[in-house]
XYZ file of C-alpha atoms in Angstrom:
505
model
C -66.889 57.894 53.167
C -65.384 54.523 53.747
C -67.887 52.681 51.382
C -67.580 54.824 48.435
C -63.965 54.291 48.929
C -64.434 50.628 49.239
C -66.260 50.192 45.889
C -63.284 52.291 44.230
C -60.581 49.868 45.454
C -62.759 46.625 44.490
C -63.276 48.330 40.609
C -59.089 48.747 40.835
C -58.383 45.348 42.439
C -60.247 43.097 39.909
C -57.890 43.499 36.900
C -55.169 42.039 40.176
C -57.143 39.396 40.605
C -57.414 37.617 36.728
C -53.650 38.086 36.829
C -53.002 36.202 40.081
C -55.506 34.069 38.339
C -53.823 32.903 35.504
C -50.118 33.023 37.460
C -51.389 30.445 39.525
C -52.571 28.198 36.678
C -49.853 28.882 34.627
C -47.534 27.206 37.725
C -49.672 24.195 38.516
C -49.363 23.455 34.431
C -45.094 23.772 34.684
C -45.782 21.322 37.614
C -47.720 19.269 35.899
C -45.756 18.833 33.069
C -42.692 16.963 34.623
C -40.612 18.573 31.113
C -41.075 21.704 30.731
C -38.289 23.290 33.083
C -34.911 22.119 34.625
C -37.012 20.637 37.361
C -35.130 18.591 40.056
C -35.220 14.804 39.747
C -38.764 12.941 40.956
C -38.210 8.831 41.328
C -42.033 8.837 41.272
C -43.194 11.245 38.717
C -40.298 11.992 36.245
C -37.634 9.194 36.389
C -37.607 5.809 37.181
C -35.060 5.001 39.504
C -33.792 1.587 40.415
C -30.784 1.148 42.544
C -28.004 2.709 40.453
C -29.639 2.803 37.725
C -31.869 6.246 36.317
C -34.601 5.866 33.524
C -35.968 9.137 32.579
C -36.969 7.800 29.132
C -40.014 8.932 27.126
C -40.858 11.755 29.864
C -40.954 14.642 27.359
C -38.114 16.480 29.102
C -36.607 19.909 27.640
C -33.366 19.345 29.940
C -31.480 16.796 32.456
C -32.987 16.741 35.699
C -30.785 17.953 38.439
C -29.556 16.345 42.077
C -28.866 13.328 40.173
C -27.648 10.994 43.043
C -23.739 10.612 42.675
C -24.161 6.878 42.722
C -25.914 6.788 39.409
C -24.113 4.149 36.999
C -26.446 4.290 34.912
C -29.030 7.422 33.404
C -31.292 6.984 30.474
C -32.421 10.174 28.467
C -33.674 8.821 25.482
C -36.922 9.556 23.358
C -37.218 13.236 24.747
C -36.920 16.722 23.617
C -33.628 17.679 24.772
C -31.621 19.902 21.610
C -28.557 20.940 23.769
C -26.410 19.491 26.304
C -24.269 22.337 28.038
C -21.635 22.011 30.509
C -23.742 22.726 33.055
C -26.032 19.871 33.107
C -25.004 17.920 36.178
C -22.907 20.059 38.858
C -21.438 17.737 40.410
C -18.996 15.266 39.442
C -20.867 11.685 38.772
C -17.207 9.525 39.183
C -19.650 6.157 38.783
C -21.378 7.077 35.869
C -20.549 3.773 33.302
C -24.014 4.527 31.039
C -25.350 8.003 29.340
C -28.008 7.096 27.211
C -28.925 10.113 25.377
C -30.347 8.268 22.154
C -33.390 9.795 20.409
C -33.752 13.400 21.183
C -33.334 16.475 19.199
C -29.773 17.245 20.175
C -28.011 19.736 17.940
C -25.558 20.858 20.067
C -22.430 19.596 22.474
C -20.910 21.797 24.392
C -16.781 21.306 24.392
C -16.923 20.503 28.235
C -20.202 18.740 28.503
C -18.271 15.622 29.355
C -15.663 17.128 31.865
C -17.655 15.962 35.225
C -18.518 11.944 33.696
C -15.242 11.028 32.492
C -15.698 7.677 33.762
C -18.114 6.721 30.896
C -17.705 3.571 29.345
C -20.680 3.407 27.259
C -22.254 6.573 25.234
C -25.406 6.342 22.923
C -25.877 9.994 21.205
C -27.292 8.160 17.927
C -30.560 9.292 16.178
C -29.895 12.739 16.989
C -29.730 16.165 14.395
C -25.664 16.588 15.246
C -23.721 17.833 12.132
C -19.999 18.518 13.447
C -18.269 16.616 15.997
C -15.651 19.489 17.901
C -11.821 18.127 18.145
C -12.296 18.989 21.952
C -16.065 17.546 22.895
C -15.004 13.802 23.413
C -11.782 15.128 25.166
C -12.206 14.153 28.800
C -13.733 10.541 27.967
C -10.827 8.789 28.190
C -12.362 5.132 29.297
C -15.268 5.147 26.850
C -15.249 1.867 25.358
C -18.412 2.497 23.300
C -20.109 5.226 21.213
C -22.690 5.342 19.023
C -23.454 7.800 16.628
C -25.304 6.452 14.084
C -28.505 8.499 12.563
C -27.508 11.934 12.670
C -26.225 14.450 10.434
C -23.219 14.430 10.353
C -20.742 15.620 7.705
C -17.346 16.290 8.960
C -15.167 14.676 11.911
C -12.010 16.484 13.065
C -9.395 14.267 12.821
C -8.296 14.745 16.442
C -12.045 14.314 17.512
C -10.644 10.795 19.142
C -7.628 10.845 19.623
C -7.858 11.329 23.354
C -10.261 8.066 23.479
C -7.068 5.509 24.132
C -9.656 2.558 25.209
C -12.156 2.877 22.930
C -13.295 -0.712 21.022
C -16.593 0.324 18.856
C -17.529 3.656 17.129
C -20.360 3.534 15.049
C -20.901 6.023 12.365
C -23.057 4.966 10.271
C -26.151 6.533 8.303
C -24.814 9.721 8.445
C -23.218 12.302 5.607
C -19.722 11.733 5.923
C -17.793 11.779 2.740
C -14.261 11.113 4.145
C -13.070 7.722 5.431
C -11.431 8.157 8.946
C -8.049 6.832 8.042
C -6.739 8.089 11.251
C -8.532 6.030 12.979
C -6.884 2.450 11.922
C -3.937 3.549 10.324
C -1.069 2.240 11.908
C 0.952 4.832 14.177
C -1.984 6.748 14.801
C -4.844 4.368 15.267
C -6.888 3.793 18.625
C -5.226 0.317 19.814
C -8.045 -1.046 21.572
C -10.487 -0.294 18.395
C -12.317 -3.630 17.173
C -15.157 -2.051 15.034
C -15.562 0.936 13.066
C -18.773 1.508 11.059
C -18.877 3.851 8.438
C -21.435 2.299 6.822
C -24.831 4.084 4.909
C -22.745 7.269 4.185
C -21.352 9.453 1.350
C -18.048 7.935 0.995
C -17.182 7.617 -2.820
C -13.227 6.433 -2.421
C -11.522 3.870 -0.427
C -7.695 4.038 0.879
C -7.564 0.260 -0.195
C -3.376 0.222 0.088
C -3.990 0.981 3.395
C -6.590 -1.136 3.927
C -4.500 -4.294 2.279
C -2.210 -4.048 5.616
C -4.307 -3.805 8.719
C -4.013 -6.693 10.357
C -6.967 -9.101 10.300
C -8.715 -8.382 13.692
C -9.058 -4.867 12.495
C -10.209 -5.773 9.098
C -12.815 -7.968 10.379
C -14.940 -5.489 12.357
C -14.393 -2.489 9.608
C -17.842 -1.987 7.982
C -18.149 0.277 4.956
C -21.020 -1.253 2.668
C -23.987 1.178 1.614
C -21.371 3.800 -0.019
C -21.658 5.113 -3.773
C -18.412 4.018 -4.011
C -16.481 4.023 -7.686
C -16.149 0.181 -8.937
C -12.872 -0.641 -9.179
C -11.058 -4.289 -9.590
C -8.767 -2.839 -6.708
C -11.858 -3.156 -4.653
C -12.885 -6.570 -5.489
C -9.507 -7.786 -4.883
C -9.914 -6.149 -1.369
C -12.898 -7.625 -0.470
C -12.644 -10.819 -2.442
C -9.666 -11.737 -0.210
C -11.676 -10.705 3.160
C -14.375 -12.940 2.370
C -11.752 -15.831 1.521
C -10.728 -15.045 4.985
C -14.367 -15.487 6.442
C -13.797 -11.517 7.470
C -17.326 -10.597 8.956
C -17.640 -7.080 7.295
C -17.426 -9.102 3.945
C -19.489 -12.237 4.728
C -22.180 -10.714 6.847
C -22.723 -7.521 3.924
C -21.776 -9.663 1.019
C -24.672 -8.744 -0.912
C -24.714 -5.119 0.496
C -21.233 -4.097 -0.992
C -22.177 -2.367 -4.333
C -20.146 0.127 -6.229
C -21.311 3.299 -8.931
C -19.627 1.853 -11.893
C -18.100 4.677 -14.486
C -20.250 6.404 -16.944
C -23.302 8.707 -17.083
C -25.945 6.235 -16.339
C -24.257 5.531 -12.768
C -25.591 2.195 -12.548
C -25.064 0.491 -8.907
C -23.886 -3.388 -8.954
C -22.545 -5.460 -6.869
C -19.165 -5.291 -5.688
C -18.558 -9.071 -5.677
C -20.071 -9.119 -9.642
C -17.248 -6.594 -10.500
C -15.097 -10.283 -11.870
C -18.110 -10.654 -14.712
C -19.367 -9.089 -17.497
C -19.565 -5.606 -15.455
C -15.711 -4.484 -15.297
C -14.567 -7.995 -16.107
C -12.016 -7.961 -13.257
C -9.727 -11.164 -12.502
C -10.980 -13.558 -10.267
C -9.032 -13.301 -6.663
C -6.525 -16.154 -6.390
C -4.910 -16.634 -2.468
C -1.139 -15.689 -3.376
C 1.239 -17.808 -0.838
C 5.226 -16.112 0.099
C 7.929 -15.876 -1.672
C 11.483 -15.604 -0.493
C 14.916 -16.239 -1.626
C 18.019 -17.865 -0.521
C 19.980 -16.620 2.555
C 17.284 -13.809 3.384
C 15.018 -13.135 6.667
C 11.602 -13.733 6.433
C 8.599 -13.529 8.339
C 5.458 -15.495 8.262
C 2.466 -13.572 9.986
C 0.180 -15.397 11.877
C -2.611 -12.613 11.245
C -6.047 -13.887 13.117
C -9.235 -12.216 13.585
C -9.135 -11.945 17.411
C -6.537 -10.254 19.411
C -4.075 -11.715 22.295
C -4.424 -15.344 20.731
C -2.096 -18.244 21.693
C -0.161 -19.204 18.388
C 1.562 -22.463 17.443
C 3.505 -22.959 14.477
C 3.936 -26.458 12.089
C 6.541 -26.808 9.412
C 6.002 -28.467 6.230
C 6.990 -32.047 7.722
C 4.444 -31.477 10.234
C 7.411 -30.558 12.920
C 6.343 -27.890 15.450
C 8.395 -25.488 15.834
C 9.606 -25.123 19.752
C 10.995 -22.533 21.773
C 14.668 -22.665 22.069
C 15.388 -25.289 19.531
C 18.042 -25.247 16.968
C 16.143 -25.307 14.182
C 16.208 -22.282 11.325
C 12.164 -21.145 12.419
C 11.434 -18.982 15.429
C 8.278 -18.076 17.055
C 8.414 -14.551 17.780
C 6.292 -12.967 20.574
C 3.744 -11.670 18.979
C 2.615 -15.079 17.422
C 4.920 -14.706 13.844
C 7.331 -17.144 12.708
C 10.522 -16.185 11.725
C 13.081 -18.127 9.276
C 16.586 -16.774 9.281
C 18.442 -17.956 7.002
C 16.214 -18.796 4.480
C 17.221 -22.509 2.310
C 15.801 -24.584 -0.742
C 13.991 -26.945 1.797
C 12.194 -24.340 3.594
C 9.809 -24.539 1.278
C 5.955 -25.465 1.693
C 2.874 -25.028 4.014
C 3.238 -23.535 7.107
C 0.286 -23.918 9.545
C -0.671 -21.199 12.432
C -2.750 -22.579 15.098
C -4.421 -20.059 17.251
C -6.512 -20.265 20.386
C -8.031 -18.935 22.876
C -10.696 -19.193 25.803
C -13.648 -18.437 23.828
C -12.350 -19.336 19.740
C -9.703 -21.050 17.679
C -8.362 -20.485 14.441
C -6.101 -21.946 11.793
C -4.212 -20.320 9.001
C -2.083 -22.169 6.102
C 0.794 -20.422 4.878
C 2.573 -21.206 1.103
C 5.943 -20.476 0.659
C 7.652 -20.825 -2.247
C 11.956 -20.676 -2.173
C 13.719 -19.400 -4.555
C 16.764 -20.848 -5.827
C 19.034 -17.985 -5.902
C 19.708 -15.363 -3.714
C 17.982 -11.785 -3.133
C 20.485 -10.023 -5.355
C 20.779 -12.884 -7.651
C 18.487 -11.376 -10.290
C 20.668 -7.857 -10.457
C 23.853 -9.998 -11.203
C 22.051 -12.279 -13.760
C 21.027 -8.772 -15.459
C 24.379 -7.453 -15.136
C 26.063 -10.204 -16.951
C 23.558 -10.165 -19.529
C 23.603 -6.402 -19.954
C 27.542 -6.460 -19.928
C 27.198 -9.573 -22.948
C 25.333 -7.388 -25.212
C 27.380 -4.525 -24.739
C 30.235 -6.854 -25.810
C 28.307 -8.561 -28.754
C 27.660 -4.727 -30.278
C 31.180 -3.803 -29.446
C 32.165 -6.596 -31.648
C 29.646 -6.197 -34.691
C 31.499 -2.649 -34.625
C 34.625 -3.340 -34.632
C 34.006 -5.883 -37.700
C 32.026 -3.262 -39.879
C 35.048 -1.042 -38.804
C 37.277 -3.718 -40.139
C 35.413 -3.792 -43.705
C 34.757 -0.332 -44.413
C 37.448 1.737 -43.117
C 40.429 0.205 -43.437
C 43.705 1.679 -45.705
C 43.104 1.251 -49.695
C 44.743 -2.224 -51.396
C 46.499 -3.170 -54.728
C 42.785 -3.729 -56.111
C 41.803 -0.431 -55.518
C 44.603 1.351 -56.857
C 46.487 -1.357 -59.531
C 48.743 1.159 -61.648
C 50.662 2.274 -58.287
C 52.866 -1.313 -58.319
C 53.420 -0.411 -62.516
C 54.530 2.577 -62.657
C 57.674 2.232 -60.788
C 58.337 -1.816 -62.751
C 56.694 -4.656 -64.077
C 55.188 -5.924 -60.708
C 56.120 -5.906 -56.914
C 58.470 -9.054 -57.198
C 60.360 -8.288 -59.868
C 61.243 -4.241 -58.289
C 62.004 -5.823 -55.676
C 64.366 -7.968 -57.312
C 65.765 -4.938 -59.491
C 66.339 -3.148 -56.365
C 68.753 -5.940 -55.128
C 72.199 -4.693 -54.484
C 75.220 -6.149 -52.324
C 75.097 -4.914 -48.437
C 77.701 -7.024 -47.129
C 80.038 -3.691 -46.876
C 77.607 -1.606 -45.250
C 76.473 -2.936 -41.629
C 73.447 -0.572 -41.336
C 71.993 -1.799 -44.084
C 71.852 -5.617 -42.944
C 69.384 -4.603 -40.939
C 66.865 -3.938 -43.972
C 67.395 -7.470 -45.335
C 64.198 -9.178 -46.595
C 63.613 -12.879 -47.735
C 61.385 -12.433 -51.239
C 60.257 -15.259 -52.964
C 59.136 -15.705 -56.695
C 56.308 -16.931 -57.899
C 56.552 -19.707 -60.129
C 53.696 -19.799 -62.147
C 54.713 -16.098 -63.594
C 58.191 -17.232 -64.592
C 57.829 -20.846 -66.162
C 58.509 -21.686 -69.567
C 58.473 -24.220 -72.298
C 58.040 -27.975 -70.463
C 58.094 -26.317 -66.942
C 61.284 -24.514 -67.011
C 62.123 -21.683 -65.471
C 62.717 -18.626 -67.773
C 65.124 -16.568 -66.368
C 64.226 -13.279 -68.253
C 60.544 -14.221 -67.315
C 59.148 -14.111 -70.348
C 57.121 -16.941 -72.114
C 58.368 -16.332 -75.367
C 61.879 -16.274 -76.230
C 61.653 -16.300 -79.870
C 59.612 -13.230 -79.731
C 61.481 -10.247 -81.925
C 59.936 -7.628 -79.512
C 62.532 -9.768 -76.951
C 65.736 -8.906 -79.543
C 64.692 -5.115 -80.345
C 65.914 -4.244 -76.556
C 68.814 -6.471 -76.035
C 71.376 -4.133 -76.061
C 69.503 -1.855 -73.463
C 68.044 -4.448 -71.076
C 71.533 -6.489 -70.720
C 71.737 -5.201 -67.524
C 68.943 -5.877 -66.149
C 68.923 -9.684 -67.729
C 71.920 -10.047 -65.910
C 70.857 -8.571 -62.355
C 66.942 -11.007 -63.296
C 69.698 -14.123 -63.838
C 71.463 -13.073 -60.488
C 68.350 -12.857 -57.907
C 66.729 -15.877 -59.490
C 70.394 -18.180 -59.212
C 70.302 -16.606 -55.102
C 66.461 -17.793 -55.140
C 67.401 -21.326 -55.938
C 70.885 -21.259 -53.868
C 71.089 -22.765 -50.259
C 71.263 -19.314 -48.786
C 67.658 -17.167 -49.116
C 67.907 -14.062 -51.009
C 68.904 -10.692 -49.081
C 66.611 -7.748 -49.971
C-alpha cells in the first residue's frame, strides 16, 4: 500500500521539481549579473573602490548600489542603465560626498529631493542624459555645488528659480540641448549667481539675444558667456556686441570666432557668419572702440572692468601720474578698482591707464576721455536762448507786417476828405484862426502851423499872399467882393507866419 502510494506522490512532485529548477537558476543569473537589482555594493565585483573614492562605471547597473561607505568623496555612475534617481537612493546622509558622476545613463527623471542627503556636492556631471525639464525645487538643497554639467540632454525649459538656491556656483553648462530661452536670470545684475564665471548655452534653439543687457555685464562675466551654435536673427546690434568682445580678447568671442553665425532675414534663411555681418551681407558699420565723455563740473567714473575677478588695480593719469590714496588730487581710486574724478575740468582730459594684477595674470586697460567745454546743462541753456531768439525774430516779422497792413487809412487813400471842408489842410487851418487871448481854455488848443512855401510863391520868388500864381487872372476879380474876407484873414495868418512870435492855432 505504501508503494503504490509512493509512485503517486513522485508523478505529483515532478512538476515541484522543474519549478525549484528554474527558481534556482533564475537567482544565480540576478547574482551573476552585478545590475540587474538594487544589489548592495561589491569592491570586487561591482565597484571599484579606492580609498574615498567609488567607480561603479560601465557595470551595467539598473540602480545605485546601497551601503555606500559614508566616507565616499567621490562615486562614479557613469555609462550605465540607470533612467531614475529617486530620493531614496542612498539612506544615509553622505556629508563628504564632493563628486556624483552620473554622466551617460538613461536618466529621465529627478526626483525633487534626490539631492537632500549630498548637499555637500561640489561637483555634479548629469550630462548626456534624456532629461527634458529641470524642477524649480530638484537643485534646491545643493547649495555648495560649484559645478554642473548638463550638456547633451533634452532639455527644453528651465524654471527660472531652478538655481537660485545655488549661491556658489562658478560653471553651468547647458549646452546641446533644446532650450529656446536665454537664462537672463542668471547674469543679470540683482538676480545673478555672484560666484558664476561660465555659462554655456551654446548648440541650442535660442533665436534672440538680450544684447542691452548683455552690453553691461561686467567683463569677467562676459568672458566666460558662450552662446555660439544658435539660429540666431543677424542683426548689426549683434556684431557690435561681439565685435567689441573680441576687441577685448573676450574668450567666448576669440575662441568661437568662426562659430558665431546668425539666420539672416528672408525665406532662404541663409546662415553666415556673425563677424561678416560689416560686408556685403547686412552691410553693418565696422565697430570703432568709443572712449568717455564728460562735461565740466560733473562726477564721473572710469571702470576698470577686467576679465578676472578680485584683481589689484592701479590707476595712471594722462601725465603718467599715479593716482595715490589720500592725495589731493581731483581722481580717486574707489574700492572696487574704479577711478573716480569729482569735479570734472578741461585738463582732465586724455588716456587713463588701469593696471590690474594678480597671482596668476595681469591686465591693462586704456581709457579715452574726452572733456567737454561746457557744463552738463550747458546744452539746455544754449537751446533755450536760441529757442527764445526765434521766438523774438517771428514776434518781430509780425509786428512789421502788422505795421503795413493794418494800420488806420491816410490822405492817399481817401484825398477828397481834406477838400471838401477847404482848399487843403494848411490853408483850413489857417481859415480857422481866430483870437484866444480872451478865453483861457482855449490857450490850451494852440498849435504852431507852418506854410509851405513852394504852394504860395509868386512871380520872382515872392510870396503871394492870396496864394494864387496868377494875379491877373479874371476868375481872381469875379469873387472879390465875396472872398474879401477871407483875403484879409489869408493876409493876417501869413503876416503872424513871418512875425517874431509863431502863429497860434
Amino acid at each position: 500500500m505504501l508503494q503504490p502510494f509512493a509512485r503517486t506522490g513522485d508523478s505529483l512532485s515532478a512538476p515541484w521539481s522543474w519549478c525549484l529548477r528554474w527558481a534556482l537558476c533564475l537567482c544565480l543569473t540576478l547574482l551573476w549579473l552585478p545590475g540587474a537589482t538594487a544589489s548592495a555594493l561589491n569592491c570586487h565585483k561591482t565597484c571599484i573602490c579606492a580609498s574615498n573614492i567609488v567607480s561603479c562605471s560601465k557595470m551595467n547597473l539598473t540602480s545605485v548600489p546601497t551601503g555606500l561607505p559614508t566616507y565616499t568623496t567621490v562615486l562614479d555612475l557613469s555609462y550605465n542603465e540607470i533612467t531614475r534617481l529617486r530620493s531614496e537612493w542612498t539612506p544615509v546622509k553622505l556629508w563628504k560626498l564632493h563628486n556624483l558622476l552620473l554622466s551617460h545613463n538613461n536618466l529621465s527623471f529627478l526626483s525633487s529631493e534626490a539631492f537632500a542627503y549630498v548637499k555637500h556636492l561640489r561637483y555634479l556631471d548629469l550630462s548626456s542624459n534624456s532629461l527634458q525639464l529641470l524642477d524649480e525645487f530638484v537643485f534646491e538643497p545643493l547649495v555648495n555645488l560649484e559645478v554642473l554639467l548638463l550638456y547633451n540632454n533634452k532639455i527644453t525649459q528651465i524654471d527660472r528659480t531652478a538655481f537660485v538656491t545655488m549661491i556658489k556656483l562658478q560653471k553651468l553648462y547647458l549646452s546641446q540641448n533644446q532650450i529656446s530661452r536665454f537664462p537672463l536670470e542668471l547674469v543679470k545684475e540683482k538676480s545673478r549667481l555672484e560666484k558664476l564665471s561660465l555659462l554655456d548655452v551654446s548648440s541650442n534653439k535660442i533665436k534672440t539675444l538680450p544684447i542691452g543687457e548683455l552690453q553691461v555685464l561686467p567683463a569677467y562675466i562676459k568672458t566666460g558667456l558662450y552662446f555660439h551654435n544658435n539660429p540666431l536673427l543677424c542683426h548689426c546690434d549683434l556684431y557690435t556686441l561681439l565685435a567689441h568682445w573680441y576687441i577685448r580678447k573676450l574668450n567666448s568671442a576669440v575662441d568661437f570666432k568662426d562659430e558665431h553665425t546668425c539666420v539672416l532675414p528672408g525665406p532662404q534663411k541663409a546662415q553666415v557668419g556673425i563677424f561678416d555681418l560689416s560686408g556685403d551681407s547686412m552691410n553693418c558699420s565696422t565697430f570703432i572702440e568709443a572712449g568717455e565723455e564728460a562735461f565740466l563740473e560733473q562726477t564721473l567714473i572710469l571702470k576698470c572692468d577686467t576679465k578676472h575677478r578680485d584683481m589689484l588695480k592701479t590707476w595712471t593719469l594722462p601725465d603718467n601720474m599715479v593716482v595715490m590714496p589720500r592725495s589731493n588730487q581731483t581722481a580717486r581710486v574707489l574700492p572696487d578698482g574704479n577711478l573716480r574724478i569729482s569735479p570734472v575740468r578741461s585738463e582732465d582730459s586724455g588716456t587713463y591707464t588701469c593696471f590690474a594684477t594678480n597671482e596668476a595674470f595681469n591686465e591693462t586697460i586704456y581709457m579715452v576721455l574726452k572733456v567737454h567745454n561746457f557744463t552738463m546743462h550747458g546744452g539746455g541753456e544754449t537751446l533755450n536762448t536760441a529757442y527764445t531768439t526765434l521766438v523774438g525774430c517771428l514776434a518781430s516779422v509780425v509786428l512789421v507786417l502788422m505795421y503795413l497792413y493794418l494800420t488806420p487809412c491816410r490822405c492817399f487813400c481817401c484825398p477828397n476828405k481834406g477838400k471838401a471842408q477847404g482848399e487843403d489842410s494848411i490853408h483850413s487851418s489857417m481859415l480857422s484862426v481866430t483870437p484866444t487871448h480872451g478865453d483861457p481854455k482855449a490857450e490850451l488848443n494852440r498849435h504852431v502851423a507852418f506854410i509851405d512855401s513852394k504852394d504860395s510863391q509868386g512871380q520872382n520868388g515872392k510870396l503871394n499872399p492870396n496864394g494864387n500864381e496868377d494875379a491877373d487872372d479874371p476868375d481872381a476879380e469875379t469873387g472879390s467882393l465875396m472872398k474879401s474876407k477871407r483875403k484879409k484873414s489869408v493876409a493876417e495868418s501869413i503876416s503872424s507866419v513871418f512875425s517874431d512870435t509863431p502863429m497860434v492855432v
